[in-house]
PDB file of C-alpha atoms and ligand atoms in Angstrom:
ATOM      1  CA  MET A  11     186.787 191.440  44.441  1.00 41.00           C
ATOM      2  CA  ALA A  12     184.160 189.443  45.035  1.00 42.00           C
ATOM      3  CA  SER A  13     183.888 188.276  41.074  1.00 41.00           C
ATOM      4  CA  ARG A  14     187.337 187.604  40.805  1.00 45.00           C
ATOM      5  CA  ARG A  15     187.368 185.545  44.062  1.00 45.00           C
ATOM      6  CA  THR A  16     184.382 183.496  42.526  1.00 41.00           C
ATOM      7  CA  ARG A  17     186.694 183.229  39.379  1.00 45.00           C
ATOM      8  CA  VAL A  18     189.715 181.666  41.771  1.00 42.00           C
ATOM      9  CA  GLY A  19     187.503 179.489  43.581  1.00 42.00           C
ATOM     10  CA  ALA A  20     186.362 178.306  39.832  1.00 41.00           C
ATOM     11  CA  VAL A  21     189.677 178.133  38.597  1.00 40.00           C
ATOM     12  CA  VAL A  22     190.904 176.408  42.129  1.00 39.00           C
ATOM     13  CA  ALA A  23     187.562 173.511  42.070  1.00 41.00           C
ATOM     14  CA  ALA A  24     189.142 173.513  37.962  1.00 40.00           C
ATOM     15  CA  LEU A  25     192.748 172.614  39.089  1.00 39.00           C
ATOM     16  CA  THR A  26     191.171 170.357  41.814  1.00 39.00           C
ATOM     17  CA  ALA A  27     189.463 168.311  39.389  1.00 40.00           C
ATOM     18  CA  GLY A  28     192.108 168.553  37.274  1.00 38.00           C
ATOM     19  CA  LEU A  29     190.382 169.627  34.529  1.00 37.00           C
ATOM     20  CA  LEU A  30     193.085 172.509  33.814  1.00 38.00           C
ATOM     21  CA  VAL A  31     195.030 169.709  31.621  1.00 39.00           C
ATOM     22  CA  VAL A  32     193.028 169.939  28.979  1.00 38.00           C
ATOM     23  CA  GLY A  33     192.633 173.657  28.728  1.00 37.00           C
ATOM     24  CA  GLY A  34     196.581 174.201  28.532  1.00 36.00           C
ATOM     25  CA  GLY A  35     198.938 176.291  29.446  1.00 38.00           C
ATOM     26  CA  VAL A  36     196.927 179.805  29.072  1.00 37.00           C
ATOM     27  CA  TRP A  37     195.126 178.785  31.580  1.00 39.00           C
ATOM     28  CA  ALA A  38     197.209 177.871  33.673  1.00 39.00           C
ATOM     29  CA  ILE A  39     199.431 181.539  33.546  1.00 37.00           C
ATOM     30  CA  ALA A  40     196.560 183.729  33.826  1.00 38.00           C
ATOM     31  CA  ALA A  41     194.928 181.439  36.908  1.00 39.00           C
ATOM     32  CA  ALA A  42     198.494 181.096  38.691  1.00 38.00           C
ATOM     33  CA  ALA A  43     198.771 185.493  38.279  1.00 37.00           C
ATOM     34  CA  THR A  44     195.036 185.959  39.148  1.00 35.00           C
ATOM     35  CA  ARG A  45     195.725 183.537  42.445  1.00 38.00           C
ATOM     36  CA  ASN A  46     199.007 185.343  43.033  1.00 38.00           C
ATOM     37  CA  ALA A  47     197.529 189.525  42.682  1.00 34.00           C
ATOM     38  CA  ASP A  48     194.349 188.287  45.144  1.00 36.00           C
ATOM     39  CA  ALA A  49     197.174 187.262  47.503  1.00 36.00           C
ATOM     40  CA  VAL A  50     199.416 190.293  47.261  1.00 35.00           C
ATOM     41  CA  GLU A  51     195.825 192.402  47.786  1.00 33.00           C
ATOM     42  CA  ALA A  52     195.331 190.364  50.766  1.00 34.00           C
ATOM     43  CA  ARG A  53     198.387 191.062  52.492  1.00 36.00           C
ATOM     44  CA  SER A  54     198.525 194.707  51.808  1.00 37.00           C
ATOM     45  CA  THR A  55     195.185 195.192  53.383  1.00 37.00           C
ATOM     46  CA  GLY A  56     195.798 193.595  56.184  1.00 37.00           C
ATOM     47  CA  THR A  57     192.723 191.639  56.187  1.00 38.00           C
ATOM     48  CA  ALA A  58     192.657 188.002  56.352  1.00 40.00           C
ATOM     49  CA  HIS A  59     190.106 186.618  53.926  1.00 42.00           C
ATOM     50  CA  PRO A  60     188.629 183.436  55.126  1.00 43.00           C
ATOM     51  CA  ALA A  61     190.289 181.030  52.322  1.00 42.00           C
ATOM     52  CA  PRO A  62     189.441 177.441  52.190  1.00 43.00           C
ATOM     53  CA  VAL A  63     192.634 176.696  54.100  1.00 44.00           C
ATOM     54  CA  SER A  64     193.431 173.834  51.938  1.00 44.00           C
ATOM     55  CA  SER A  65     192.818 175.851  49.210  1.00 43.00           C
ATOM     56  CA  PRO A  66     196.529 176.038  46.321  1.00 45.00           C
ATOM     57  CA  SER A  67     195.817 180.421  46.683  1.00 45.00           C
ATOM     58  CA  THR A  68     196.613 180.001  50.339  1.00 45.00           C
ATOM     59  CA  ALA A  69     200.068 177.599  49.350  1.00 45.00           C
ATOM     60  CA  LEU A  70     200.596 180.132  46.578  1.00 50.00           C
ATOM     61  CA  ALA A  71     200.426 183.362  48.502  1.00 51.00           C
ATOM     62  CA  ALA A  72     202.449 182.074  51.555  1.00 57.00           C
ATOM     63  CA  THR A  73     205.650 182.593  52.789  1.00 61.00           C
ATOM     64  CA  PRO A  74     207.902 179.347  52.005  1.00 61.00           C
ATOM     65  CA  THR A  75     207.719 177.776  55.514  1.00 65.00           C
ATOM     66  CA  PRO A  76     211.089 177.024  55.936  1.00 61.00           C
ATOM     67  CA  VAL A  77     211.863 173.003  56.231  1.00 64.00           C
ATOM     68  CA  PRO A  78     211.822 172.917  60.639  1.00 57.00           C
ATOM     69  CA  THR A  79     215.436 171.518  61.901  1.00 56.00           C
ATOM     70  CA  PRO A  80     214.453 168.289  62.997  1.00 68.00           C
ATOM     71  CA  SER A  81     214.590 168.877  66.941  1.00 84.00           C
ATOM     72  CA  PHE A  82     217.398 166.334  68.909  1.00 90.00           C
ATOM     73  CA  ASP A  83     215.683 163.121  70.119  1.00 94.00           C
ATOM     74  CA  ARG A  84     216.692 163.637  74.075  1.00 93.00           C
ATOM     75  CA  GLY A  85     214.884 160.189  74.722  1.00 94.00           C
ATOM     76  CA  ALA A  86     216.326 157.952  71.879  1.00 96.00           C
ATOM     77  CA  TYR A  87     218.554 156.155  74.425  1.00 97.00           C
ATOM     78  CA  SER A  88     217.975 155.579  78.290  1.00 98.00           C
ATOM     79  CA  ILE A  89     219.613 157.779  81.069  1.00 98.00           C
ATOM     80  CA  ASP A  90     219.161 155.004  83.347  1.00 98.00           C
ATOM     81  CA  ASP A  91     219.835 151.693  82.005  1.00 98.00           C
ATOM     82  CA  PRO A  92     223.692 150.784  82.916  1.00 97.00           C
ATOM     83  CA  ALA A  93     223.292 149.399  79.248  1.00 97.00           C
ATOM     84  CA  SER A  94     223.273 151.850  77.268  1.00 98.00           C
ATOM     85  CA  ILE A  95     224.867 154.410  75.680  1.00 98.00           C
ATOM     86  CA  TRP A  96     223.235 157.462  77.162  1.00 98.00           C
ATOM     87  CA  VAL A  97     223.144 156.333  81.060  1.00 98.00           C
ATOM     88  CA  VAL A  98     224.173 158.741  83.354  1.00 98.00           C
ATOM     89  CA  VAL A  99     226.572 158.231  86.168  1.00 97.00           C
ATOM     90  CA  ASN A 100     227.853 160.550  88.970  1.00 96.00           C
ATOM     91  CA  LYS A 101     228.095 160.969  92.629  1.00 95.00           C
ATOM     92  CA  SER A 102     224.028 161.537  92.644  1.00 96.00           C
ATOM     93  CA  ARG A 103     223.251 158.533  90.307  1.00 96.00           C
ATOM     94  CA  ALA A 104     224.594 155.216  90.943  1.00 96.00           C
ATOM     95  CA  LEU A 105     224.357 152.108  88.655  1.00 97.00           C
ATOM     96  CA  ASN A 106     221.472 150.002  89.015  1.00 97.00           C
ATOM     97  CA  PRO A 107     221.699 147.676  89.926  1.00 97.00           C
ATOM     98  CA  VAL A 108     224.926 148.513  91.719  1.00 96.00           C
ATOM     99  CA  ASP A 109     227.092 145.902  90.295  1.00 96.00           C
ATOM    100  CA  ALA A 110     226.016 145.496  87.006  1.00 97.00           C
ATOM    101  CA  VAL A 111     228.198 144.445  84.307  1.00 97.00           C
ATOM    102  CA  PRO A 112     228.515 145.928  80.585  1.00 96.00           C
ATOM    103  CA  PRO A 113     227.505 143.647  77.711  1.00 95.00           C
ATOM    104  CA  ASP A 114     229.975 142.325  74.715  1.00 97.00           C
ATOM    105  CA  LEU A 115     233.205 143.735  76.333  1.00 98.00           C
ATOM    106  CA  VAL A 116     235.955 143.482  73.524  1.00 98.00           C
ATOM    107  CA  GLN A 117     239.518 144.187  73.419  1.00 98.00           C
ATOM    108  CA  PRO A 118     240.189 147.406  70.930  1.00 98.00           C
ATOM    109  CA  PRO A 119     242.914 147.346  68.793  1.00 98.00           C
ATOM    110  CA  VAL A 120     244.672 150.224  70.014  1.00 98.00           C
ATOM    111  CA  PRO A 121     248.293 150.407  72.591  1.00 98.00           C
ATOM    112  CA  ASN A 122     246.069 149.354  76.191  1.00 98.00           C
ATOM    113  CA  ILE A 123     248.659 150.076  78.799  1.00 97.00           C
ATOM    114  CA  ASN A 124     246.102 148.023  81.591  1.00 96.00           C
ATOM    115  CA  GLY A 125     244.737 145.307  78.675  1.00 97.00           C
ATOM    116  CA  GLN A 126     241.093 146.741  80.081  1.00 97.00           C
ATOM    117  CA  PRO A 127     238.570 145.821  77.892  1.00 98.00           C
ATOM    118  CA  VAL A 128     236.090 148.294  76.164  1.00 98.00           C
ATOM    119  CA  ARG A 129     232.433 147.697  74.868  1.00 98.00           C
ATOM    120  CA  LYS A 130     232.300 146.835  71.270  1.00 98.00           C
ATOM    121  CA  ALA A 131     230.919 150.178  70.362  1.00 98.00           C
ATOM    122  CA  VAL A 132     233.814 151.871  71.942  1.00 98.00           C
ATOM    123  CA  SER A 133     236.361 150.081  70.733  1.00 98.00           C
ATOM    124  CA  ASP A 134     235.549 151.067  67.342  1.00 98.00           C
ATOM    125  CA  ALA A 135     235.409 154.435  67.615  1.00 98.00           C
ATOM    126  CA  LEU A 136     238.410 154.092  69.682  1.00 98.00           C
ATOM    127  CA  ALA A 137     240.652 152.660  66.560  1.00 98.00           C
ATOM    128  CA  ALA A 138     238.991 155.651  64.773  1.00 98.00           C
ATOM    129  CA  LEU A 139     240.022 158.142  66.970  1.00 98.00           C
ATOM    130  CA  PHE A 140     243.580 157.080  67.433  1.00 98.00           C
ATOM    131  CA  ALA A 141     243.822 156.740  63.628  1.00 98.00           C
ATOM    132  CA  ALA A 142     243.004 160.104  62.649  1.00 98.00           C
ATOM    133  CA  ALA A 143     244.723 161.672  66.097  1.00 98.00           C
ATOM    134  CA  LYS A 144     248.090 159.844  63.926  1.00 98.00           C
ATOM    135  CA  SER A 145     246.889 160.329  59.988  1.00 98.00           C
ATOM    136  CA  GLU A 146     245.436 164.268  60.923  1.00 98.00           C
ATOM    137  CA  ALA A 147     247.778 165.407  63.616  1.00 98.00           C
ATOM    138  CA  GLY A 148     250.565 163.050  63.948  1.00 98.00           C
ATOM    139  CA  LEU A 149     249.795 162.451  67.530  1.00 98.00           C
ATOM    140  CA  ASP A 150     250.728 158.680  68.787  1.00 98.00           C
ATOM    141  CA  LEU A 151     248.010 157.701  71.579  1.00 98.00           C
ATOM    142  CA  THR A 152     247.149 154.718  74.310  1.00 98.00           C
ATOM    143  CA  LEU A 153     244.693 153.379  76.618  1.00 98.00           C
ATOM    144  CA  GLN A 154     245.162 153.876  79.816  1.00 97.00           C
ATOM    145  CA  SER A 155     242.164 152.318  81.195  1.00 96.00           C
ATOM    146  CA  GLY A 156     239.290 150.937  79.784  1.00 98.00           C
ATOM    147  CA  TYR A 157     236.620 148.732  81.627  1.00 97.00           C
ATOM    148  CA  ARG A 158     236.511 148.477  85.530  1.00 96.00           C
ATOM    149  CA  SER A 159     234.678 145.797  87.226  1.00 97.00           C
ATOM    150  CA  TYR A 160     232.586 146.855  91.080  1.00 97.00           C
ATOM    151  CA  ASP A 161     235.164 144.670  92.740  1.00 97.00           C
ATOM    152  CA  THR A 162     237.698 146.183  90.884  1.00 94.00           C
ATOM    153  CA  GLN A 163     236.267 149.556  91.682  1.00 94.00           C
ATOM    154  CA  VAL A 164     235.921 148.410  95.219  1.00 96.00           C
ATOM    155  CA  SER A 165     239.998 148.051  95.547  1.00 95.00           C
ATOM    156  CA  VAL A 166     240.658 151.257  93.781  1.00 92.00           C
ATOM    157  CA  TYR A 167     238.617 153.156  96.470  1.00 95.00           C
ATOM    158  CA  ASP A 168     239.584 151.295  98.910  1.00 96.00           C
ATOM    159  CA  GLU A 169     243.655 152.210  98.232  1.00 96.00           C
ATOM    160  CA  ASP A 170     242.665 155.313  97.820  1.00 95.00           C
ATOM    161  CA  VAL A 171     240.609 155.812 101.080  1.00 96.00           C
ATOM    162  CA  ALA A 172     243.242 154.040 103.187  1.00 97.00           C
ATOM    163  CA  ALA A 173     246.238 156.549 101.633  1.00 96.00           C
ATOM    164  CA  ASN A 174     244.527 160.120 101.013  1.00 96.00           C
ATOM    165  CA  GLY A 175     241.596 159.759 103.452  1.00 96.00           C
ATOM    166  CA  GLN A 176     238.118 159.198 102.768  1.00 94.00           C
ATOM    167  CA  VAL A 177     236.864 163.001 101.827  1.00 91.00           C
ATOM    168  CA  TYR A 178     240.376 163.383  99.226  1.00 91.00           C
ATOM    169  CA  ALA A 179     239.246 160.170  97.866  1.00 91.00           C
ATOM    170  CA  ASP A 180     235.817 160.949  97.039  1.00 89.00           C
ATOM    171  CA  THR A 181     237.530 163.666  94.690  1.00 82.00           C
ATOM    172  CA  ASP A 182     239.158 161.984  92.630  1.00 80.00           C
ATOM    173  CA  THR A 183     237.583 158.106  92.375  1.00 88.00           C
ATOM    174  CA  ALA A 184     234.364 157.361  92.433  1.00 91.00           C
ATOM    175  CA  ARG A 185     232.779 155.568  94.919  1.00 94.00           C
ATOM    176  CA  PRO A 186     231.863 151.590  92.813  1.00 95.00           C
ATOM    177  CA  GLY A 187     228.803 151.841  91.548  1.00 96.00           C
ATOM    178  CA  HIS A 188     228.986 155.144  90.717  1.00 96.00           C
ATOM    179  CA  SER A 189     232.358 155.120  88.222  1.00 95.00           C
ATOM    180  CA  GLU A 190     231.789 155.275  84.480  1.00 95.00           C
ATOM    181  CA  HIS A 191     234.147 153.235  83.942  1.00 96.00           C
ATOM    182  CA  GLN A 192     232.486 150.498  85.233  1.00 97.00           C
ATOM    183  CA  THR A 193     230.104 150.541  82.021  1.00 98.00           C
ATOM    184  CA  GLY A 194     232.650 150.156  79.873  1.00 98.00           C
ATOM    185  CA  LEU A 195     231.729 153.225  77.692  1.00 98.00           C
ATOM    186  CA  ALA A 196     234.310 155.425  79.517  1.00 98.00           C
ATOM    187  CA  VAL A 197     238.666 155.303  78.278  1.00 98.00           C
ATOM    188  CA  ASP A 198     241.750 157.331  80.128  1.00 98.00           C
ATOM    189  CA  ILE A 199     243.577 158.679  77.116  1.00 98.00           C
ATOM    190  CA  SER A 200     247.475 158.923  77.335  1.00 98.00           C
ATOM    191  CA  ALA A 201     249.784 160.171  75.134  1.00 98.00           C
ATOM    192  CA  ALA A 202     252.402 157.555  73.650  1.00 98.00           C
ATOM    193  CA  SER A 203     255.116 159.386  75.304  1.00 97.00           C
ATOM    194  CA  GLY A 204     253.581 158.784  78.905  1.00 97.00           C
ATOM    195  CA  ARG A 205     253.927 163.098  79.335  1.00 97.00           C
ATOM    196  CA  CYS A 206     251.530 164.327  81.841  1.00 98.00           C
ATOM    197  CA  SER A 207     249.446 160.887  82.019  1.00 97.00           C
ATOM    198  CA  LEU A 208     246.199 161.084  84.159  1.00 96.00           C
ATOM    199  CA  ASP A 209     247.624 164.783  84.757  1.00 97.00           C
ATOM    200  CA  ALA A 210     245.520 167.694  84.530  1.00 97.00           C
ATOM    201  CA  CYS A 211     248.551 169.240  82.212  1.00 98.00           C
ATOM    202  CA  PHE A 212     247.589 166.337  79.793  1.00 98.00           C
ATOM    203  CA  GLY A 213     245.413 169.475  78.899  1.00 98.00           C
ATOM    204  CA  GLN A 214     248.338 171.581  77.652  1.00 98.00           C
ATOM    205  CA  THR A 215     249.624 168.733  75.597  1.00 98.00           C
ATOM    206  CA  ASP A 216     249.216 168.404  72.449  1.00 98.00           C
ATOM    207  CA  GLU A 217     247.776 165.641  72.680  1.00 98.00           C
ATOM    208  CA  GLY A 218     245.596 166.721  74.919  1.00 98.00           C
ATOM    209  CA  ARG A 219     244.518 169.614  72.734  1.00 98.00           C
ATOM    210  CA  TRP A 220     243.798 167.642  69.821  1.00 98.00           C
ATOM    211  CA  LEU A 221     241.503 165.026  71.528  1.00 98.00           C
ATOM    212  CA  ALA A 222     239.324 167.996  73.132  1.00 98.00           C
ATOM    213  CA  ALA A 223     238.756 169.531  70.196  1.00 98.00           C
ATOM    214  CA  ASN A 224     238.298 166.282  68.091  1.00 98.00           C
ATOM    215  CA  ALA A 225     237.023 163.229  70.531  1.00 98.00           C
ATOM    216  CA  TRP A 226     233.520 164.584  69.387  1.00 98.00           C
ATOM    217  CA  ARG A 227     233.918 163.935  65.858  1.00 98.00           C
ATOM    218  CA  PHE A 228     234.218 160.045  66.663  1.00 98.00           C
ATOM    219  CA  GLY A 229     230.933 159.953  69.872  1.00 98.00           C
ATOM    220  CA  PHE A 230     233.283 160.664  72.930  1.00 98.00           C
ATOM    221  CA  LEU A 231     232.412 163.795  75.126  1.00 98.00           C
ATOM    222  CA  LEU A 232     235.359 165.278  77.922  1.00 98.00           C
ATOM    223  CA  ARG A 233     232.943 164.024  80.518  1.00 98.00           C
ATOM    224  CA  TYR A 234     234.934 166.313  83.586  1.00 97.00           C
ATOM    225  CA  PRO A 235     236.014 170.039  81.994  1.00 97.00           C
ATOM    226  CA  GLN A 236     237.489 172.038  83.928  1.00 97.00           C
ATOM    227  CA  ASP A 237     235.263 174.800  84.475  1.00 97.00           C
ATOM    228  CA  LYS A 238     232.174 172.029  85.964  1.00 97.00           C
ATOM    229  CA  VAL A 239     233.131 170.538  88.862  1.00 95.00           C
ATOM    230  CA  ALA A 240     230.413 171.745  90.657  1.00 95.00           C
ATOM    231  CA  VAL A 241     228.337 169.676  88.121  1.00 96.00           C
ATOM    232  CA  THR A 242     230.148 166.689  87.521  1.00 96.00           C
ATOM    233  CA  GLY A 243     231.012 166.264  91.088  1.00 93.00           C
ATOM    234  CA  PHE A 244     234.637 165.325  89.738  1.00 91.00           C
ATOM    235  CA  THR A 245     237.630 167.087  89.314  1.00 91.00           C
ATOM    236  CA  TYR A 246     239.179 168.394  85.637  1.00 95.00           C
ATOM    237  CA  GLU A 247     239.962 164.819  84.171  1.00 97.00           C
ATOM    238  CA  PRO A 248     241.302 165.874  80.710  1.00 98.00           C
ATOM    239  CA  TRP A 249     242.248 162.569  79.712  1.00 98.00           C
ATOM    240  CA  HIS A 250     238.619 161.003  81.086  1.00 98.00           C
ATOM    241  CA  PHE A 251     236.412 160.411  77.985  1.00 98.00           C
ATOM    242  CA  ARG A 252     233.058 158.904  77.992  1.00 98.00           C
ATOM    243  CA  TYR A 253     231.820 157.518  74.981  1.00 98.00           C
ATOM    244  CA  VAL A 254     228.483 158.487  74.203  1.00 98.00           C
ATOM    245  CA  GLY A 255     227.756 158.052  70.409  1.00 98.00           C
ATOM    246  CA  VAL A 256     228.449 160.537  67.690  1.00 97.00           C
ATOM    247  CA  PRO A 257     224.836 161.871  67.704  1.00 96.00           C
ATOM    248  CA  LEU A 258     224.615 162.429  70.790  1.00 97.00           C
ATOM    249  CA  ALA A 259     228.580 164.364  70.783  1.00 98.00           C
ATOM    250  CA  THR A 260     227.568 165.914  67.847  1.00 97.00           C
ATOM    251  CA  GLU A 261     224.570 167.630  69.648  1.00 96.00           C
ATOM    252  CA  LEU A 262     226.787 168.378  72.807  1.00 97.00           C
ATOM    253  CA  HIS A 263     229.530 169.767  70.408  1.00 97.00           C
ATOM    254  CA  GLU A 264     226.794 171.966  68.435  1.00 95.00           C
ATOM    255  CA  THR A 265     225.044 173.387  71.528  1.00 95.00           C
ATOM    256  CA  GLY A 266     227.776 173.822  73.567  1.00 96.00           C
ATOM    257  CA  VAL A 267     226.698 171.898  76.481  1.00 97.00           C
ATOM    258  CA  THR A 268     229.978 170.443  77.836  1.00 97.00           C
ATOM    259  CA  THR A 269     228.538 168.355  80.632  1.00 98.00           C
ATOM    260  CA  LEU A 270     225.577 164.769  80.774  1.00 98.00           C
ATOM    261  CA  GLU A 271     223.383 166.469  83.900  1.00 97.00           C
ATOM    262  CA  GLU A 272     223.077 170.102  82.088  1.00 97.00           C
ATOM    263  CA  TYR A 273     221.918 168.218  79.085  1.00 97.00           C
ATOM    264  CA  PHE A 274     219.810 165.700  80.382  1.00 97.00           C
ATOM    265  CA  GLY A 275     218.809 167.934  83.791  1.00 96.00           C
ATOM    266  CA  VAL A 276     219.420 165.332  86.211  1.00 96.00           C
ATOM    267  CA  PRO A 277     221.041 165.915  89.453  1.00 95.00           C
ATOM    268  CA  GLY A 278     225.208 165.640  89.811  1.00 95.00           C
ATOM    269  CA  GLY A 279     227.277 167.379  92.043  1.00 93.00           C
ATOM    270  CA  GLU A 280     230.092 166.732  94.501  1.00 89.00           C
ATOM    271  CA  SER A 281     228.592 165.010  97.804  1.00 89.00           C
ATOM    272  CA  TYR A 282     226.686 160.970  97.722  1.00 91.00           C
ATOM    273  CA  PRO A 283     223.696 161.780  98.695  1.00 84.00           C
ATOM    274  CA  GLY A 284     222.846 159.900 102.515  1.00 69.00           C
TER     275      GLY A 284
HETATM  276 ZN1   ZN B 329     238.727 157.946  83.531  1.00 69.32          ZN
END
């Protein structure tokens, strides 16, 4: 064995030096056979030969290493910057600054009941989403709400408090600075028919079901799932979708994680701090 290992070493040296090219195919085959036999012997005895780390024999003997699955980079975008497509806003996490205004707001080229703009990337994704709903499932969708400014949210929240009291208002309307709609990345989507619009029963309509199953392909997340109220802090909203981009939406879909709070390990919950 010692002599064979020596011979292997010589072949390795020859290979390394590129000399074997002159020797031709026979040499190459013999060298390969020798290396493989040595490798099998090493494995069968369970003895780890102190082979040179970079030796070709080590490379040949090793079980092919699976290409490691590239782990998703959870730090690719900020979750704090209000202009980031990954910003996490909830009752525990206000936008900073609290009256932040998103960049690149545009009017999306889709039916738009309230006429509110959304960010450019969201607009493009919405157009694709609505087109796919029509072409794949024959469904007509309409945008109910998009961007709401800080001042608009003040009005919406104050009206809700006036009508229903603060305790109730805090379950279904975000306080100003805590609304995803202020990012320009959140959309409320309805069926063109208006059936179950902004109602939990939307989740049982053809449109609601199709969106729940397919929105991720276009970069959207069903942000307030029925079974995650304690995590997101908001009641089930099968119409509210949050744009996070296709890579993150796909990652969430594939991992089965349904909330941004759980995925990023940040606080959420049903109460406001303080
Ligand atoms: Zn919404």
